[in-house]
PDB file of C-alpha atoms in Angstrom:
ATOM      1  CA  MET L 809      40.695 -43.957 117.460  1.00 68.00           C
ATOM      2  CA  GLU L 810      39.640 -46.433 115.697  1.00 87.00           C
ATOM      3  CA  ASP L 811      41.217 -49.676 113.872  1.00 88.00           C
ATOM      4  CA  ARG L 812      41.924 -48.267 110.728  1.00 86.00           C
ATOM      5  CA  VAL L 813      42.674 -44.884 111.001  1.00 82.00           C
ATOM      6  CA  ARG L 814      45.389 -45.448 114.177  1.00 89.00           C
ATOM      7  CA  GLU L 815      46.624 -47.961 110.724  1.00 91.00           C
ATOM      8  CA  GLU L 816      46.836 -45.043 107.631  1.00 90.00           C
ATOM      9  CA  ALA L 817      48.192 -43.112 110.186  1.00 90.00           C
ATOM     10  CA  ALA L 818      51.376 -45.184 111.186  1.00 93.00           C
ATOM     11  CA  ARG L 819      51.784 -45.337 106.925  1.00 94.00           C
ATOM     12  CA  ALA L 820      51.411 -42.139 106.185  1.00 95.00           C
ATOM     13  CA  ALA L 821      54.206 -41.495 109.027  1.00 95.00           C
ATOM     14  CA  GLU L 822      56.334 -43.934 107.691  1.00 96.00           C
ATOM     15  CA  CYS L 823      55.896 -42.964 104.680  1.00 96.00           C
ATOM     16  CA  LEU L 824      56.402 -39.886 105.230  1.00 97.00           C
ATOM     17  CA  LEU L 825      59.709 -40.358 107.461  1.00 97.00           C
ATOM     18  CA  THR L 826      61.339 -42.436 104.713  1.00 97.00           C
ATOM     19  CA  GLY L 827      60.705 -38.984 102.072  1.00 97.00           C
ATOM     20  CA  GLY L 828      57.378 -39.988 100.641  1.00 97.00           C
ATOM     21  CA  VAL L 829      54.983 -37.443  99.858  1.00 96.00           C
ATOM     22  CA  VAL L 830      51.255 -37.802 101.594  1.00 95.00           C
ATOM     23  CA  LEU L 831      47.639 -36.682 100.170  1.00 93.00           C
ATOM     24  CA  LEU L 832      45.970 -36.666 102.802  1.00 92.00           C
ATOM     25  CA  PRO L 833      42.678 -34.865 104.430  1.00 90.00           C
ATOM     26  CA  THR L 834      43.190 -32.172 107.434  1.00 91.00           C
ATOM     27  CA  ASP L 835      40.438 -30.128 108.815  1.00 90.00           C
ATOM     28  CA  THR L 836      39.613 -27.949 106.162  1.00 89.00           C
ATOM     29  CA  VAL L 837      41.208 -29.534 102.483  1.00 88.00           C
ATOM     30  CA  TYR L 838      43.913 -32.108 101.525  1.00 90.00           C
ATOM     31  CA  GLY L 839      46.886 -31.878 101.427  1.00 92.00           C
ATOM     32  CA  LEU L 840      50.133 -32.452 100.155  1.00 95.00           C
ATOM     33  CA  ALA L 841      52.824 -33.773 102.833  1.00 97.00           C
ATOM     34  CA  VAL L 842      56.617 -34.224 103.312  1.00 97.00           C
ATOM     35  CA  HIS L 843      58.813 -34.229 106.412  1.00 97.00           C
ATOM     36  CA  PRO L 844      60.362 -30.671 106.372  1.00 97.00           C
ATOM     37  CA  GLU L 845      64.126 -33.225 106.252  1.00 96.00           C
ATOM     38  CA  ARG L 846      63.613 -35.184 103.249  1.00 96.00           C
ATOM     39  CA  ASP L 847      64.829 -32.561 100.324  1.00 94.00           C
ATOM     40  CA  ALA L 848      64.449 -35.089  97.782  1.00 95.00           C
ATOM     41  CA  SER L 849      60.712 -35.438  98.729  1.00 95.00           C
ATOM     42  CA  ILE L 850      60.194 -31.276  99.404  1.00 95.00           C
ATOM     43  CA  THR L 851      61.519 -30.706  95.716  1.00 94.00           C
ATOM     44  CA  ARG L 852      59.142 -33.443  94.633  1.00 93.00           C
ATOM     45  CA  LEU L 853      56.120 -31.851  95.537  1.00 93.00           C
ATOM     46  CA  PHE L 854      57.626 -28.176  94.425  1.00 92.00           C
ATOM     47  CA  ALA L 855      57.178 -29.643  91.111  1.00 90.00           C
ATOM     48  CA  MET L 856      54.048 -31.109  91.523  1.00 88.00           C
ATOM     49  CA  LYS L 857      52.378 -28.072  92.148  1.00 86.00           C
ATOM     50  CA  GLY L 858      54.533 -26.557  88.866  1.00 86.00           C
ATOM     51  CA  ARG L 859      55.693 -24.175  92.344  1.00 88.00           C
ATOM     52  CA  PRO L 860      59.276 -23.159  92.614  1.00 90.00           C
ATOM     53  CA  ARG L 861      61.807 -24.038  94.856  1.00 89.00           C
ATOM     54  CA  SER L 862      61.406 -20.120  96.809  1.00 89.00           C
ATOM     55  CA  VAL L 863      57.932 -20.331  97.701  1.00 90.00           C
ATOM     56  CA  ASN L 864      57.696 -20.728 101.424  1.00 94.00           C
ATOM     57  CA  LEU L 865      55.286 -24.128 102.486  1.00 95.00           C
ATOM     58  CA  PRO L 866      53.464 -23.883 105.776  1.00 96.00           C
ATOM     59  CA  VAL L 867      54.174 -26.447 108.531  1.00 98.00           C
ATOM     60  CA  MET L 868      51.991 -28.476 109.974  1.00 97.00           C
ATOM     61  CA  ILE L 869      52.119 -28.738 114.146  1.00 98.00           C
ATOM     62  CA  SER L 870      50.521 -30.573 116.449  1.00 97.00           C
ATOM     63  CA  SER L 871      51.317 -28.432 119.416  1.00 96.00           C
ATOM     64  CA  ARG L 872      51.197 -24.968 120.402  1.00 95.00           C
ATOM     65  CA  ASP L 873      55.122 -26.160 121.485  1.00 96.00           C
ATOM     66  CA  ASP L 874      56.204 -27.377 118.467  1.00 97.00           C
ATOM     67  CA  ILE L 875      56.190 -23.330 117.362  1.00 97.00           C
ATOM     68  CA  THR L 876      58.719 -22.245 119.561  1.00 96.00           C
ATOM     69  CA  ALA L 877      60.763 -25.429 119.148  1.00 96.00           C
ATOM     70  CA  LEU L 878      61.167 -24.604 115.744  1.00 97.00           C
ATOM     71  CA  GLY L 879      62.394 -21.082 116.393  1.00 97.00           C
ATOM     72  CA  GLY L 880      58.687 -18.985 115.666  1.00 97.00           C
ATOM     73  CA  VAL L 881      58.234 -15.908 117.602  1.00 96.00           C
ATOM     74  CA  VAL L 882      54.755 -15.769 119.511  1.00 97.00           C
ATOM     75  CA  SER L 883      53.541 -12.810 120.133  1.00 97.00           C
ATOM     76  CA  ARG L 884      50.409 -11.447 121.888  1.00 96.00           C
ATOM     77  CA  ALA L 885      48.650 -11.716 118.747  1.00 97.00           C
ATOM     78  CA  ALA L 886      49.248 -14.881 118.189  1.00 97.00           C
ATOM     79  CA  GLU L 887      49.316 -15.978 121.772  1.00 97.00           C
ATOM     80  CA  LEU L 888      45.121 -15.522 122.232  1.00 97.00           C
ATOM     81  CA  LEU L 889      44.558 -17.557 119.011  1.00 97.00           C
ATOM     82  CA  LEU L 890      46.405 -19.543 120.099  1.00 97.00           C
ATOM     83  CA  GLU L 891      44.427 -19.750 122.509  1.00 96.00           C
ATOM     84  CA  SER L 892      40.751 -19.792 120.713  1.00 96.00           C
ATOM     85  CA  LYS L 893      38.132 -21.645 120.084  1.00 96.00           C
ATOM     86  CA  TYR L 894      39.648 -21.863 116.465  1.00 95.00           C
ATOM     87  CA  MET L 895      42.747 -23.663 117.978  1.00 95.00           C
ATOM     88  CA  PRO L 896      43.580 -25.939 117.048  1.00 96.00           C
ATOM     89  CA  GLY L 897      41.129 -25.394 114.001  1.00 95.00           C
ATOM     90  CA  PRO L 898      40.826 -23.202 110.574  1.00 95.00           C
ATOM     91  CA  LEU L 899      42.935 -20.693 111.330  1.00 96.00           C
ATOM     92  CA  THR L 900      46.602 -20.974 109.917  1.00 97.00           C
ATOM     93  CA  LEU L 901      49.137 -18.675 111.473  1.00 98.00           C
ATOM     94  CA  ALA L 902      52.462 -16.398 110.333  1.00 98.00           C
ATOM     95  CA  VAL L 903      55.069 -15.568 113.230  1.00 98.00           C
ATOM     96  CA  GLY L 904      58.327 -14.545 113.578  1.00 97.00           C
ATOM     97  CA  VAL L 905      61.328 -16.506 113.781  1.00 96.00           C
ATOM     98  CA  SER L 906      65.067 -16.421 116.875  1.00 94.00           C
ATOM     99  CA  PRO L 907      67.347 -16.467 113.735  1.00 91.00           C
ATOM    100  CA  SER L 908      69.407 -18.641 117.307  1.00 91.00           C
ATOM    101  CA  ASP L 909      66.724 -20.878 118.096  1.00 92.00           C
ATOM    102  CA  LEU L 910      65.258 -21.973 114.483  1.00 93.00           C
ATOM    103  CA  ALA L 911      65.271 -24.700 113.018  1.00 94.00           C
ATOM    104  CA  PRO L 912      68.357 -25.639 110.331  1.00 93.00           C
ATOM    105  CA  TRP L 913      65.489 -26.397 107.310  1.00 94.00           C
ATOM    106  CA  LEU L 914      63.502 -23.134 108.614  1.00 95.00           C
ATOM    107  CA  ARG L 915      66.916 -21.463 107.559  1.00 92.00           C
ATOM    108  CA  GLY L 916      66.498 -17.179 106.581  1.00 92.00           C
ATOM    109  CA  ARG L 917      63.284 -16.552 107.052  1.00 94.00           C
ATOM    110  CA  VAL L 918      61.622 -14.214 109.314  1.00 95.00           C
ATOM    111  CA  GLU L 919      58.822 -15.802 109.490  1.00 96.00           C
ATOM    112  CA  PHE L 920      56.547 -18.846 108.765  1.00 97.00           C
ATOM    113  CA  ALA L 921      53.185 -20.632 109.154  1.00 97.00           C
ATOM    114  CA  VAL L 922      51.763 -23.055 111.599  1.00 98.00           C
ATOM    115  CA  ARG L 923      48.716 -24.253 111.090  1.00 97.00           C
ATOM    116  CA  MET L 924      47.327 -26.895 114.397  1.00 97.00           C
ATOM    117  CA  PRO L 925      45.158 -29.174 112.451  1.00 95.00           C
ATOM    118  CA  ASP L 926      41.806 -30.448 114.278  1.00 95.00           C
ATOM    119  CA  ASP L 927      41.807 -33.757 113.009  1.00 93.00           C
ATOM    120  CA  GLU L 928      42.524 -36.708 115.257  1.00 92.00           C
ATOM    121  CA  ARG L 929      43.989 -39.077 112.433  1.00 92.00           C
ATOM    122  CA  LEU L 930      46.721 -36.044 111.833  1.00 95.00           C
ATOM    123  CA  LEU L 931      47.394 -34.677 114.771  1.00 95.00           C
ATOM    124  CA  ALA L 932      49.124 -38.508 115.094  1.00 94.00           C
ATOM    125  CA  ILE L 933      50.585 -38.287 112.544  1.00 96.00           C
ATOM    126  CA  LEU L 934      51.685 -35.207 113.424  1.00 96.00           C
ATOM    127  CA  ARG L 935      52.927 -37.093 116.830  1.00 95.00           C
ATOM    128  CA  THR L 936      54.623 -39.939 115.487  1.00 95.00           C
ATOM    129  CA  THR L 937      56.950 -37.563 112.656  1.00 97.00           C
ATOM    130  CA  GLY L 938      57.273 -33.702 114.527  1.00 97.00           C
ATOM    131  CA  PRO L 939      55.982 -31.117 112.387  1.00 98.00           C
ATOM    132  CA  LEU L 940      55.213 -31.971 108.217  1.00 98.00           C
ATOM    133  CA  LEU L 941      55.627 -29.757 105.493  1.00 97.00           C
ATOM    134  CA  VAL L 942      51.542 -29.470 103.948  1.00 96.00           C
ATOM    135  CA  THR L 943      50.110 -27.651 101.275  1.00 92.00           C
ATOM    136  CA  SER L 944      46.511 -27.750  99.842  1.00 87.00           C
ATOM    137  CA  ALA L 945      46.399 -30.884  96.947  1.00 85.00           C
ATOM    138  CA  ASN L 946      44.434 -28.000  94.732  1.00 69.00           C
ATOM    139  CA  LEU L 947      47.630 -29.872  91.778  1.00 58.00           C
ATOM    140  CA  LEU L 948      49.476 -32.759  92.674  1.00 53.00           C
ATOM    141  CA  SER L 949      50.613 -36.075  90.226  1.00 61.00           C
ATOM    142  CA  GLU L 950      51.728 -39.170  92.017  1.00 71.00           C
ATOM    143  CA  PRO L 951      51.821 -38.912  95.696  1.00 86.00           C
ATOM    144  CA  ASP L 952      53.711 -41.929  97.419  1.00 86.00           C
ATOM    145  CA  LEU L 953      50.056 -42.715  99.595  1.00 87.00           C
ATOM    146  CA  VAL L 954      46.681 -41.700  99.833  1.00 86.00           C
ATOM    147  CA  ILE L 955      44.711 -41.365 103.023  1.00 85.00           C
ATOM    148  CA  ASP L 956      40.715 -40.843 101.286  1.00 80.00           C
ATOM    149  CA  ASP L 957      38.128 -39.614 104.203  1.00 76.00           C
ATOM    150  CA  GLY L 958      35.748 -38.400 101.415  1.00 74.00           C
ATOM    151  CA  ASN L 959      34.746 -35.435 100.747  1.00 80.00           C
ATOM    152  CA  ARG L 960      36.688 -32.218 102.103  1.00 74.00           C
ATOM    153  CA  ASP L 961      35.511 -28.091 102.212  1.00 68.00           C
ATOM    154  CA  THR L 962      36.506 -26.597  99.680  1.00 75.00           C
ATOM    155  CA  VAL L 963      37.628 -23.333 101.915  1.00 87.00           C
ATOM    156  CA  PRO L 964      40.683 -23.422 103.713  1.00 90.00           C
ATOM    157  CA  SER L 965      42.181 -22.218 106.316  1.00 93.00           C
ATOM    158  CA  THR L 966      42.445 -18.047 107.493  1.00 96.00           C
ATOM    159  CA  LEU L 967      45.974 -16.386 107.037  1.00 97.00           C
ATOM    160  CA  VAL L 968      46.846 -14.258 109.893  1.00 97.00           C
ATOM    161  CA  ASN L 969      50.134 -12.679 109.959  1.00 98.00           C
ATOM    162  CA  CYS L 970      50.907 -12.137 113.341  1.00 97.00           C
ATOM    163  CA  ARG L 971      54.554 -10.769 112.826  1.00 97.00           C
ATOM    164  CA  LEU L 972      53.159  -7.333 111.991  1.00 96.00           C
ATOM    165  CA  VAL L 973      51.700  -5.227 114.263  1.00 94.00           C
ATOM    166  CA  PRO L 974      48.922  -4.365 113.961  1.00 95.00           C
ATOM    167  CA  PRO L 975      48.611  -8.228 113.189  1.00 96.00           C
ATOM    168  CA  VAL L 976      46.715  -9.340 109.125  1.00 96.00           C
ATOM    169  CA  VAL L 977      44.498 -11.145 108.391  1.00 97.00           C
ATOM    170  CA  GLU L 978      46.206 -12.612 104.378  1.00 96.00           C
ATOM    171  CA  ARG L 979      44.087 -15.111 103.327  1.00 95.00           C
ATOM    172  CA  VAL L 980      40.302 -14.695 104.263  1.00 95.00           C
ATOM    173  CA  GLY L 981      39.348 -18.606 104.889  1.00 94.00           C
ATOM    174  CA  ALA L 982      37.716 -20.382 107.499  1.00 93.00           C
ATOM    175  CA  VAL L 983      37.579 -18.442 110.281  1.00 96.00           C
ATOM    176  CA  LEU L 984      36.042 -14.846 109.456  1.00 96.00           C
ATOM    177  CA  GLU L 985      38.217 -11.637 109.678  1.00 95.00           C
ATOM    178  CA  GLU L 986      35.828 -10.343 112.392  1.00 96.00           C
ATOM    179  CA  GLU L 987      36.263 -13.434 114.185  1.00 96.00           C
ATOM    180  CA  ILE L 988      39.582 -12.726 114.213  1.00 97.00           C
ATOM    181  CA  GLU L 989      39.750  -9.331 114.852  1.00 95.00           C
ATOM    182  CA  ALA L 990      37.148  -9.443 117.954  1.00 95.00           C
ATOM    183  CA  ILE L 991      39.519 -12.066 119.060  1.00 96.00           C
ATOM    184  CA  ILE L 992      42.941 -10.096 119.395  1.00 94.00           C
ATOM    185  CA  ASP L 993      40.912  -6.848 119.836  1.00 85.00           C
ATOM    186  CA  VAL L 994      42.586  -4.841 116.760  1.00 65.00           C
TER     187      VAL L 994
END
């Protein structure tokens, strides 16, 4: 990783760990990120997006081990998708939870969505901060730090709910539904 990218990742991680909101590039679109244990930054993020706090935000992770560490349950369909060429990449998976193992900031959820980006800068940030709450940056005002890496696709990740049997594609994005079905053999 080049020095500029390494420095940007370090600045972003520091900002997130101290309660900031960071606008950063993912491998698909730009996202607004906050640390899940910084309640004030989560409140600011919801205000920036104009969303109620009851909306669950997806969790950006650096490795598949983060899923079980957070209390997620990896179904067979999720396992197949995690092993596919799209992970890391433009795929978001909703997974069920093991309530007794659930991270405190995820309590009350019956599922949570995870995404592992195919972006070295963002993975470096995640390895420093741990999992982050990240949502698309289509509406924003005044983040604490902006990491600009030029234009990104306007196509978001594909969201597959792997908690359901059979799994359901809830949002078609960068990965076509037919490709998902071929991987999980629906």
